[in-house]
PDB file of C-alpha atoms in Angstrom:
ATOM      1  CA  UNK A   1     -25.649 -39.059 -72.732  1.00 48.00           C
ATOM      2  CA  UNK A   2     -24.090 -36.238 -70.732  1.00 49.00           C
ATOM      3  CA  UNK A   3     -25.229 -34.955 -67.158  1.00 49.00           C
ATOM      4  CA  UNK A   4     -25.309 -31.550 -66.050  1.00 48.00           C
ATOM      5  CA  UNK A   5     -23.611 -31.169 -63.077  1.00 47.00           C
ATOM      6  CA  UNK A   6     -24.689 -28.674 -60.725  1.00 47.00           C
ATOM      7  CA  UNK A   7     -22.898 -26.904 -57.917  1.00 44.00           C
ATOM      8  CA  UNK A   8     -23.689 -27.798 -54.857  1.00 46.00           C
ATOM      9  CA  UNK A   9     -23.418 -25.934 -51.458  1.00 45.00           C
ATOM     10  CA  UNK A  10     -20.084 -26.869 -49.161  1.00 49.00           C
ATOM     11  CA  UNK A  11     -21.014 -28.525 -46.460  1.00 59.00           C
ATOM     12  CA  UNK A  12     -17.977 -28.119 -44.891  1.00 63.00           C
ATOM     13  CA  UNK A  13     -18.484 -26.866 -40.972  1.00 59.00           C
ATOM     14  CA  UNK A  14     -17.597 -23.087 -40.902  1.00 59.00           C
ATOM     15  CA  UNK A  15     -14.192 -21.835 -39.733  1.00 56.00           C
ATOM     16  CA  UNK A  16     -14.001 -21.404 -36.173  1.00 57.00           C
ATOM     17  CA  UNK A  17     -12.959 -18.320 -34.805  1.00 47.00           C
ATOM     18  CA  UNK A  18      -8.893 -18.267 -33.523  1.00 44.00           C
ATOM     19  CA  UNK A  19      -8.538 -19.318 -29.883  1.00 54.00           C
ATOM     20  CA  UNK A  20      -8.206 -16.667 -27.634  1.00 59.00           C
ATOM     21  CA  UNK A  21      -4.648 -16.090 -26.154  1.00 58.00           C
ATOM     22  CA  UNK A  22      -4.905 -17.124 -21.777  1.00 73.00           C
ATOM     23  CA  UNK A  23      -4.376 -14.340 -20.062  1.00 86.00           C
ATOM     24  CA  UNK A  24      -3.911 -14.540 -16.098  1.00 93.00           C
ATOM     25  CA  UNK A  25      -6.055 -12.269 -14.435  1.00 95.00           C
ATOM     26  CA  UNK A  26      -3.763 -10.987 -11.469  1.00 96.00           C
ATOM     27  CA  UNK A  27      -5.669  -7.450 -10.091  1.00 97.00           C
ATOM     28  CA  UNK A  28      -8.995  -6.443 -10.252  1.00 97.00           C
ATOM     29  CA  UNK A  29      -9.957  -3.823  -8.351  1.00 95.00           C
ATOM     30  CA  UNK A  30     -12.294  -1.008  -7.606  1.00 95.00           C
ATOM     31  CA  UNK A  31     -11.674   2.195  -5.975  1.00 96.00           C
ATOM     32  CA  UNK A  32     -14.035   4.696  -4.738  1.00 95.00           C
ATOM     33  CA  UNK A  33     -14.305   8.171  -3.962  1.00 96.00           C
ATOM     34  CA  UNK A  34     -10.855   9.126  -5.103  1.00 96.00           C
ATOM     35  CA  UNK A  35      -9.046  10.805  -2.835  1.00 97.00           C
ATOM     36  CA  UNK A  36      -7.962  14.536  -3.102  1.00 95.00           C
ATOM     37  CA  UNK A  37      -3.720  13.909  -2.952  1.00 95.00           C
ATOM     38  CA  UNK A  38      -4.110  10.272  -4.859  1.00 94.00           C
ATOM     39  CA  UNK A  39      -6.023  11.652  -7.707  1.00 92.00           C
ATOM     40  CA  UNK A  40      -4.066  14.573  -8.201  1.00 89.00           C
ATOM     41  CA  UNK A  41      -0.635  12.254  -8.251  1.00 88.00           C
ATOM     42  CA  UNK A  42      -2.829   9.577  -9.869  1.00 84.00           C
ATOM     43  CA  UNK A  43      -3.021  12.644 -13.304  1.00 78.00           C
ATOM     44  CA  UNK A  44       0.271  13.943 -12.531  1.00 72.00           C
ATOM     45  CA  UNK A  45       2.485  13.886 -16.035  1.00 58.00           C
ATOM     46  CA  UNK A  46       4.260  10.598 -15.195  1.00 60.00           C
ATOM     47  CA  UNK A  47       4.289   7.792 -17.570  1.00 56.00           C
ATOM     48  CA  UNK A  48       1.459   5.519 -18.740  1.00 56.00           C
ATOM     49  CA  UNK A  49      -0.722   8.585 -17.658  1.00 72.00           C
ATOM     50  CA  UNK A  50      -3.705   9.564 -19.882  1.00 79.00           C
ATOM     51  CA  UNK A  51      -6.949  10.862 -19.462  1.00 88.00           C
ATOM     52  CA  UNK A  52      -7.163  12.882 -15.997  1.00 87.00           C
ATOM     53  CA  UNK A  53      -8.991  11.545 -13.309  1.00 89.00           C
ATOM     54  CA  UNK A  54     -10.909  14.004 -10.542  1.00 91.00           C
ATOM     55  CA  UNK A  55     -11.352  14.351  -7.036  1.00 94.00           C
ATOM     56  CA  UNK A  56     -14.479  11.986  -5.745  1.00 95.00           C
ATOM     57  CA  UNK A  57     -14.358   9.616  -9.188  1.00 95.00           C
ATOM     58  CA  UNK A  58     -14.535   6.217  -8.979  1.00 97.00           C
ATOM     59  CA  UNK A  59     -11.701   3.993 -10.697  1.00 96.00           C
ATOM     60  CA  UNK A  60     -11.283   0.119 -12.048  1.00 97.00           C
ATOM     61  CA  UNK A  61      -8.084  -1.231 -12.199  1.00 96.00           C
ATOM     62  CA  UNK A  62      -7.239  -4.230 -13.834  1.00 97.00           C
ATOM     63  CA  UNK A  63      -3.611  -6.044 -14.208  1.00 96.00           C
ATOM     64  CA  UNK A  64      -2.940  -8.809 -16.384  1.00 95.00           C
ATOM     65  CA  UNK A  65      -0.411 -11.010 -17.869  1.00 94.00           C
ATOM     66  CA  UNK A  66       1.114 -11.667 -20.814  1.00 94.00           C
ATOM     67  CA  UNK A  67       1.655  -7.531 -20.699  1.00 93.00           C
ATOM     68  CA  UNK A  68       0.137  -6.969 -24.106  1.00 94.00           C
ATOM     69  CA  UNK A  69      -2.828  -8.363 -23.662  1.00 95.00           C
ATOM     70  CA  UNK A  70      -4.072  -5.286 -22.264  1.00 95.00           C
ATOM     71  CA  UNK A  71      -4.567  -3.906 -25.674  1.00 96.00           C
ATOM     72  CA  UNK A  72      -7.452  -6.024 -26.131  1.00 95.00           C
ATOM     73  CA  UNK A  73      -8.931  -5.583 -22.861  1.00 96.00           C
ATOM     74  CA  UNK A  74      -8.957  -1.936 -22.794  1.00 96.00           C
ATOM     75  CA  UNK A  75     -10.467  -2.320 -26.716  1.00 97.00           C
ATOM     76  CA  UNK A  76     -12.991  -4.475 -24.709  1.00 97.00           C
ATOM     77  CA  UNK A  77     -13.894  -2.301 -22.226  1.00 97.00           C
ATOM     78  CA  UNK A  78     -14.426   1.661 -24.401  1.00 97.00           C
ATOM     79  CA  UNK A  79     -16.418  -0.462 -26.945  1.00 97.00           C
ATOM     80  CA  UNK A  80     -18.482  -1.824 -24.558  1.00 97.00           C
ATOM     81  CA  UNK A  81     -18.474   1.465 -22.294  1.00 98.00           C
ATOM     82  CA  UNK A  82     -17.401   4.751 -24.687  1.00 97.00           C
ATOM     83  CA  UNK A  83     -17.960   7.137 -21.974  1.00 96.00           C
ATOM     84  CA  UNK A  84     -15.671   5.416 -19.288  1.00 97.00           C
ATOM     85  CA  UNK A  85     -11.731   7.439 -19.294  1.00 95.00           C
ATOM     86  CA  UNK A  86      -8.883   5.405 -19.569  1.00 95.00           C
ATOM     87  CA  UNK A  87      -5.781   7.154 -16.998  1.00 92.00           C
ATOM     88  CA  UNK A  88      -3.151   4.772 -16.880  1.00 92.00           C
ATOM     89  CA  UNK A  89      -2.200   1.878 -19.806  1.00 93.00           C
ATOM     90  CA  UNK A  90       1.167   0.551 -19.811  1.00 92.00           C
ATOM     91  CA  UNK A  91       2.492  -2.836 -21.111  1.00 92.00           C
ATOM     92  CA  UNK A  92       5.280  -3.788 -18.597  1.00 87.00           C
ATOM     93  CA  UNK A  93       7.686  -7.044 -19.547  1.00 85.00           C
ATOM     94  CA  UNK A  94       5.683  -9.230 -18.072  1.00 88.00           C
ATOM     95  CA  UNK A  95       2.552  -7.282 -17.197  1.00 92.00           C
ATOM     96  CA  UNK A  96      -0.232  -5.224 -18.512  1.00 94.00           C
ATOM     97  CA  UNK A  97      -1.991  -2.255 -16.429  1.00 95.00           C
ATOM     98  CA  UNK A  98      -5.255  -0.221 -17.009  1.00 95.00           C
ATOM     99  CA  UNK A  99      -7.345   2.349 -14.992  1.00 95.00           C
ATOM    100  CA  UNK A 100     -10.497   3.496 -16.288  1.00 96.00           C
ATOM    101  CA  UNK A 101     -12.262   5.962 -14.067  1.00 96.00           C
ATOM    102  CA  UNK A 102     -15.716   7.611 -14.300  1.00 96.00           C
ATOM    103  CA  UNK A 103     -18.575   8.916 -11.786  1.00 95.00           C
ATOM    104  CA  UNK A 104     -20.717   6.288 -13.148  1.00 96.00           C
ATOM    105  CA  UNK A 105     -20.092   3.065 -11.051  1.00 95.00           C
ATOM    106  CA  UNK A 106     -23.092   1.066 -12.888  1.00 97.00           C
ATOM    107  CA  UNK A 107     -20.477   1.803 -16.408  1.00 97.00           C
ATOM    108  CA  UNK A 108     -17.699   0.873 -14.797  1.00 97.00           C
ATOM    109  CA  UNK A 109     -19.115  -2.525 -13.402  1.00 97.00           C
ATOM    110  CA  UNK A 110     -20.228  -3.602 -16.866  1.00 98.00           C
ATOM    111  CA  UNK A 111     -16.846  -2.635 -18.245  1.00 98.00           C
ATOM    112  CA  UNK A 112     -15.192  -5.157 -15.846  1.00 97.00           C
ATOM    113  CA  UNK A 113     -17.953  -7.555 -16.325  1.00 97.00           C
ATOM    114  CA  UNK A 114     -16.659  -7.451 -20.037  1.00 97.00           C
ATOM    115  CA  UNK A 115     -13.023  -7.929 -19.437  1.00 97.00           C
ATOM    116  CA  UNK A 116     -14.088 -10.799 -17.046  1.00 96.00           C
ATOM    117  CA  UNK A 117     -16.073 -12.727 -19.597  1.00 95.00           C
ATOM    118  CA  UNK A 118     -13.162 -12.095 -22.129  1.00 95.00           C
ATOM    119  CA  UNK A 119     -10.801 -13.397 -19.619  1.00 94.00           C
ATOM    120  CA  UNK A 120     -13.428 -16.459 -18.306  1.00 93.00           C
ATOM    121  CA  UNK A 121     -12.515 -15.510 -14.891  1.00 94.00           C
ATOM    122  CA  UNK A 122     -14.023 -13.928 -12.010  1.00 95.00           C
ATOM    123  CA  UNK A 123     -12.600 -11.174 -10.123  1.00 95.00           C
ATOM    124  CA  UNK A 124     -11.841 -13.444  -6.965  1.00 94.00           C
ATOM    125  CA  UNK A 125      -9.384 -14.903  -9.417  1.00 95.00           C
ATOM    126  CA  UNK A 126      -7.081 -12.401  -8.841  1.00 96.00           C
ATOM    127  CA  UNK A 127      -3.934 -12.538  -6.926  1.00 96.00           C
ATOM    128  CA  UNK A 128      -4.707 -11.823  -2.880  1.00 96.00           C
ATOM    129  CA  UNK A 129      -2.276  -8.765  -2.000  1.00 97.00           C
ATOM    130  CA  UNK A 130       1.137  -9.831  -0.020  1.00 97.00           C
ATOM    131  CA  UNK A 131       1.919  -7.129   2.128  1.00 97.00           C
ATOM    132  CA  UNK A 132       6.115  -6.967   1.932  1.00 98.00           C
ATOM    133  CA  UNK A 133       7.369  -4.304   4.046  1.00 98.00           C
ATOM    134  CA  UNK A 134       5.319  -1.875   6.785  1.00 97.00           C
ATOM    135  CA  UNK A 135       7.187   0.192   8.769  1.00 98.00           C
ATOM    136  CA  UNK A 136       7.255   3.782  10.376  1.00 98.00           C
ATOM    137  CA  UNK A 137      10.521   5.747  10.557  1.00 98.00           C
ATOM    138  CA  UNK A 138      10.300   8.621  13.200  1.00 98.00           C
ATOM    139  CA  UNK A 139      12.354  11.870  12.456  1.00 97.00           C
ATOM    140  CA  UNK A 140      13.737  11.550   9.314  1.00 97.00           C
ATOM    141  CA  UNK A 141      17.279  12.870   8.830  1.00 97.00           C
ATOM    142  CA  UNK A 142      18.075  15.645   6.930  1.00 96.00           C
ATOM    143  CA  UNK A 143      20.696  13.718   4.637  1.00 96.00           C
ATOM    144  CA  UNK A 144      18.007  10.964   4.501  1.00 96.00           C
ATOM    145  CA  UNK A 145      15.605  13.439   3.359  1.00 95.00           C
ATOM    146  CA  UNK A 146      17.678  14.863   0.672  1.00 95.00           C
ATOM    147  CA  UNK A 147      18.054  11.830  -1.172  1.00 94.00           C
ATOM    148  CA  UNK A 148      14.428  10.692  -0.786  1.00 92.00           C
ATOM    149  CA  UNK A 149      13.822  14.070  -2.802  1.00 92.00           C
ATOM    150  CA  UNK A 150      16.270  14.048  -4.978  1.00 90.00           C
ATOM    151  CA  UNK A 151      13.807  12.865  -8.079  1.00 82.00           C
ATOM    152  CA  UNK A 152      10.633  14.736  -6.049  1.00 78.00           C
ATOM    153  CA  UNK A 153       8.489  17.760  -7.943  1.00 68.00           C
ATOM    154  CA  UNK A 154       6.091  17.688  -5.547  1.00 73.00           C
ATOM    155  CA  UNK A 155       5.301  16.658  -1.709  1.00 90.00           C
ATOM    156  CA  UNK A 156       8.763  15.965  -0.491  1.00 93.00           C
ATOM    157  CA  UNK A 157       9.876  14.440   2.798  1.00 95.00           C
ATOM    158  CA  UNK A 158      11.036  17.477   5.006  1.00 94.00           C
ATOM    159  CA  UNK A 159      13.904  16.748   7.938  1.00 96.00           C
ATOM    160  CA  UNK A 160      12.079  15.865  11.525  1.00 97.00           C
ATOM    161  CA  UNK A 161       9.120  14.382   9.370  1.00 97.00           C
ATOM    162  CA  UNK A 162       8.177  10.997  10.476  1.00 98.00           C
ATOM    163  CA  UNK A 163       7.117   8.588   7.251  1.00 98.00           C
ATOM    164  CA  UNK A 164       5.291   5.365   7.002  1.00 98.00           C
ATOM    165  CA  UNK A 165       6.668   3.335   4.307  1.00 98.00           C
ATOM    166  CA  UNK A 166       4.491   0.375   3.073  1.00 98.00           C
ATOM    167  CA  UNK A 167       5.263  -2.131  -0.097  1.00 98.00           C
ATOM    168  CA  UNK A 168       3.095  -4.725  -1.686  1.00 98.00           C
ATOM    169  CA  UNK A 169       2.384  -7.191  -4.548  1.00 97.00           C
ATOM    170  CA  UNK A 170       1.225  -7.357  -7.334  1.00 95.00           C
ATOM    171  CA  UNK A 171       2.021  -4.017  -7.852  1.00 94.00           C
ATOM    172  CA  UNK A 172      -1.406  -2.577  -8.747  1.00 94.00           C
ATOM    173  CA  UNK A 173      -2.532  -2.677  -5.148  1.00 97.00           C
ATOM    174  CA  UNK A 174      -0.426   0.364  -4.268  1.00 96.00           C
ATOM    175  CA  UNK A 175      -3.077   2.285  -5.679  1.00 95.00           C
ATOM    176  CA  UNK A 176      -5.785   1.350  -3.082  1.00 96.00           C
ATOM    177  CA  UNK A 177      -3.370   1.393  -0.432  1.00 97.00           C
ATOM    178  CA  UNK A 178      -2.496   5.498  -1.030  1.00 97.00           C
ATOM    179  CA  UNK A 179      -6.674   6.060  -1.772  1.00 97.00           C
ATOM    180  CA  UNK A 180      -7.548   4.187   1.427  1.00 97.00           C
ATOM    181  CA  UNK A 181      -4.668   5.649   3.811  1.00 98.00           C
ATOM    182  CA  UNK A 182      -6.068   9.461   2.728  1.00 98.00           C
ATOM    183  CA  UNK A 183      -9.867   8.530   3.336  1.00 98.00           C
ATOM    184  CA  UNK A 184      -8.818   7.607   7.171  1.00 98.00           C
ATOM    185  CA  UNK A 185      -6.001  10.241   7.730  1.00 98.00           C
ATOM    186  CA  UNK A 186      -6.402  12.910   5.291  1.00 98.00           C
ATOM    187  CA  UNK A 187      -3.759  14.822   6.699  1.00 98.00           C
ATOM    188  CA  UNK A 188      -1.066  13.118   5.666  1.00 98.00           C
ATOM    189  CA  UNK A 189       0.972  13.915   2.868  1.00 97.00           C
ATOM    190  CA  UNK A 190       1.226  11.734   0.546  1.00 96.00           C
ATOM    191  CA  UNK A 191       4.904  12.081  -1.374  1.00 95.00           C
ATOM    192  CA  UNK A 192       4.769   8.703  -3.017  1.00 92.00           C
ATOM    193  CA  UNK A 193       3.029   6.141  -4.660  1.00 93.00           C
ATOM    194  CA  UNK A 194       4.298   3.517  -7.266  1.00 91.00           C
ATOM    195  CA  UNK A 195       1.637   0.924  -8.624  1.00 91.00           C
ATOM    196  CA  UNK A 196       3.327  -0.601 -12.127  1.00 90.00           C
ATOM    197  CA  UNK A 197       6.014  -2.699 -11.568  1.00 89.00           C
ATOM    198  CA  UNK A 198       7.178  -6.248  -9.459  1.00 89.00           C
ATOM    199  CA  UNK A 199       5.436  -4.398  -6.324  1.00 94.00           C
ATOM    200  CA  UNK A 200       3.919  -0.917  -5.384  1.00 95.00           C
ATOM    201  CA  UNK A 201       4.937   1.632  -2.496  1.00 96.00           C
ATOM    202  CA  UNK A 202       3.435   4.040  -0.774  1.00 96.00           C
ATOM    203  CA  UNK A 203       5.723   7.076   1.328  1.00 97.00           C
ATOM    204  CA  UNK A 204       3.488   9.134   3.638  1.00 97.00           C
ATOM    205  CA  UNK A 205       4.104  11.896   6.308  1.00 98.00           C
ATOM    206  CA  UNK A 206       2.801  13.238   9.025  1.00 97.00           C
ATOM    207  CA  UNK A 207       2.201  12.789  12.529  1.00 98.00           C
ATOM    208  CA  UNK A 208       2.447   9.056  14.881  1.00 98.00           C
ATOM    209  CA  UNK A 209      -0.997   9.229  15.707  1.00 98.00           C
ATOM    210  CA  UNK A 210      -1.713   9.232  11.793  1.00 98.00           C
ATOM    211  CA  UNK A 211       0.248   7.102  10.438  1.00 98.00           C
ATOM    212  CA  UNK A 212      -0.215   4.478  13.343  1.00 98.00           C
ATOM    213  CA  UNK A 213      -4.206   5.136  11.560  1.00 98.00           C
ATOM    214  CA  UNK A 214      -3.598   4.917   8.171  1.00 98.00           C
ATOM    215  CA  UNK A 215      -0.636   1.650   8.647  1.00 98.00           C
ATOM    216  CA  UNK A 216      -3.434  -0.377  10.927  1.00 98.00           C
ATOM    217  CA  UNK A 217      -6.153   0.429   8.029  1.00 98.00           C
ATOM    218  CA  UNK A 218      -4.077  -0.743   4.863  1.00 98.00           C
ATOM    219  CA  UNK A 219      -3.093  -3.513   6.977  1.00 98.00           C
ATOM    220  CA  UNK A 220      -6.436  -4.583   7.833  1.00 97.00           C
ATOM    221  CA  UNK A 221      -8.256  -3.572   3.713  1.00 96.00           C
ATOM    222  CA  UNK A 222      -5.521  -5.440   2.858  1.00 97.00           C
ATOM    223  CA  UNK A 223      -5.591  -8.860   4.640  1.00 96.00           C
ATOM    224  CA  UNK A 224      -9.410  -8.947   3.713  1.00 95.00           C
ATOM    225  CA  UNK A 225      -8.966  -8.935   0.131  1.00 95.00           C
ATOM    226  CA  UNK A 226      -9.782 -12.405  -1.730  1.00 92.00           C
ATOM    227  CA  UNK A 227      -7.550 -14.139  -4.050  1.00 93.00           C
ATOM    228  CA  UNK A 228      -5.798 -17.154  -4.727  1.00 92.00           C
ATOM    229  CA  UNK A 229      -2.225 -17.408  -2.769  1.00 87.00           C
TER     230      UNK A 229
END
């Protein structure tokens, strides 16, 4: 006699989503009350810029590695948070940057909350800042100042000036460097600040007294950070 047969339902375990790719978490960092100077060079039309950021915003800024993994965790972070600004994204060789800025802290802490659950990390995974270089020159030279300004559209360093130079890694922590120095010693003048990259700079100008301010500050923000080595 024949049978019937009837289909039955797989049982076969669903497919399991693809594993996500690691990504080392190696800056995460929030800045405050951006500064006057730092936000203005901060939307200046450099590259990687976007979205401008304004005077007395807050900012997150998160570096990563493999570089193009920031695709994903900036898609992260507008889904999660639409109203948030993205100002900087740039895919370096080896790493990936981001800034998202907004006047709504509470937004910007969720954002990174995402990007940390995505990553499985914890912002105290990031790198701890290594300061490289600090140092003051007094009375800058007028051939000296010439080639400093030779690539300058901006603040430039005039002859007589005396300029603190500062460098550090990771790179992103330039940034809060240049946005601390200006909340202690707004009257310097900031002509530089590089934060993609191997490391990050900072050139300011202005009088001893200020710099000697702004140099001990950094120094101090800086060495409190926490990170792994």
């Amino acid at each position: 006699m024949a049978t019937s047969k009837k289909a039955t339902a797989s049982t076969q375990p669903p497919a399991k989503p693809p594993a996500k790719p690691a990504a080392e978490l190696r800056v995460y960092l929030t800045l405050t009350d951006l500064q006057p100077q730092f936000s203005s060079w901060m939307s200046s039309p450099l590259g990687a810029r976007g979205y401008v950021a304004m005077q007395g915003t807050n900012a997150l800024l998160v570096e990563i590695a493999p570089g193009l993994s920031i695709q994903r965790v900036i898609d992260l972070a507008l889904k999660a948070e639409p109203t948030l600004e993205p100002g900087i994204l740039a895919v370096e060789r080896q790493f990936g940057v981001l800034e998202l800025h907004s006047n709504d802290s509470a937004a910007l802490q969720r954002a990174g909350q995402v990007i940390l659950q995505w990553m499985g990390a914890k912002a105290q995974d990031q790198l701890r800042p290594h300061l490289l270089y600090s140092d003051i020159l007094e009375n800058v030279t007028d051939q000296h100042a010439v080639l400093m300004n030779r690539t300058r559209q901006a603040s430039m360093v005039l002859p007589g000036q005396n300029m603190l130079l500062m460098e550090v890694a990771p790179a992103l922590f330039g940034a809060h460097m240049a946005n601390e120095a200006e909340k202690v010693a707004p009257d310097l003048t900031l002509v530089e600040c590089s934060m993609i990259g191997a490391s990050g700079r900072m050139y300011l100008t202005g009088s001893m007294a200020s710099l000697e301010k702004a140099k001990t500050h950094v120094e101090q923000l800086l060495s409190e950070i926490p990170g792994r080595a």
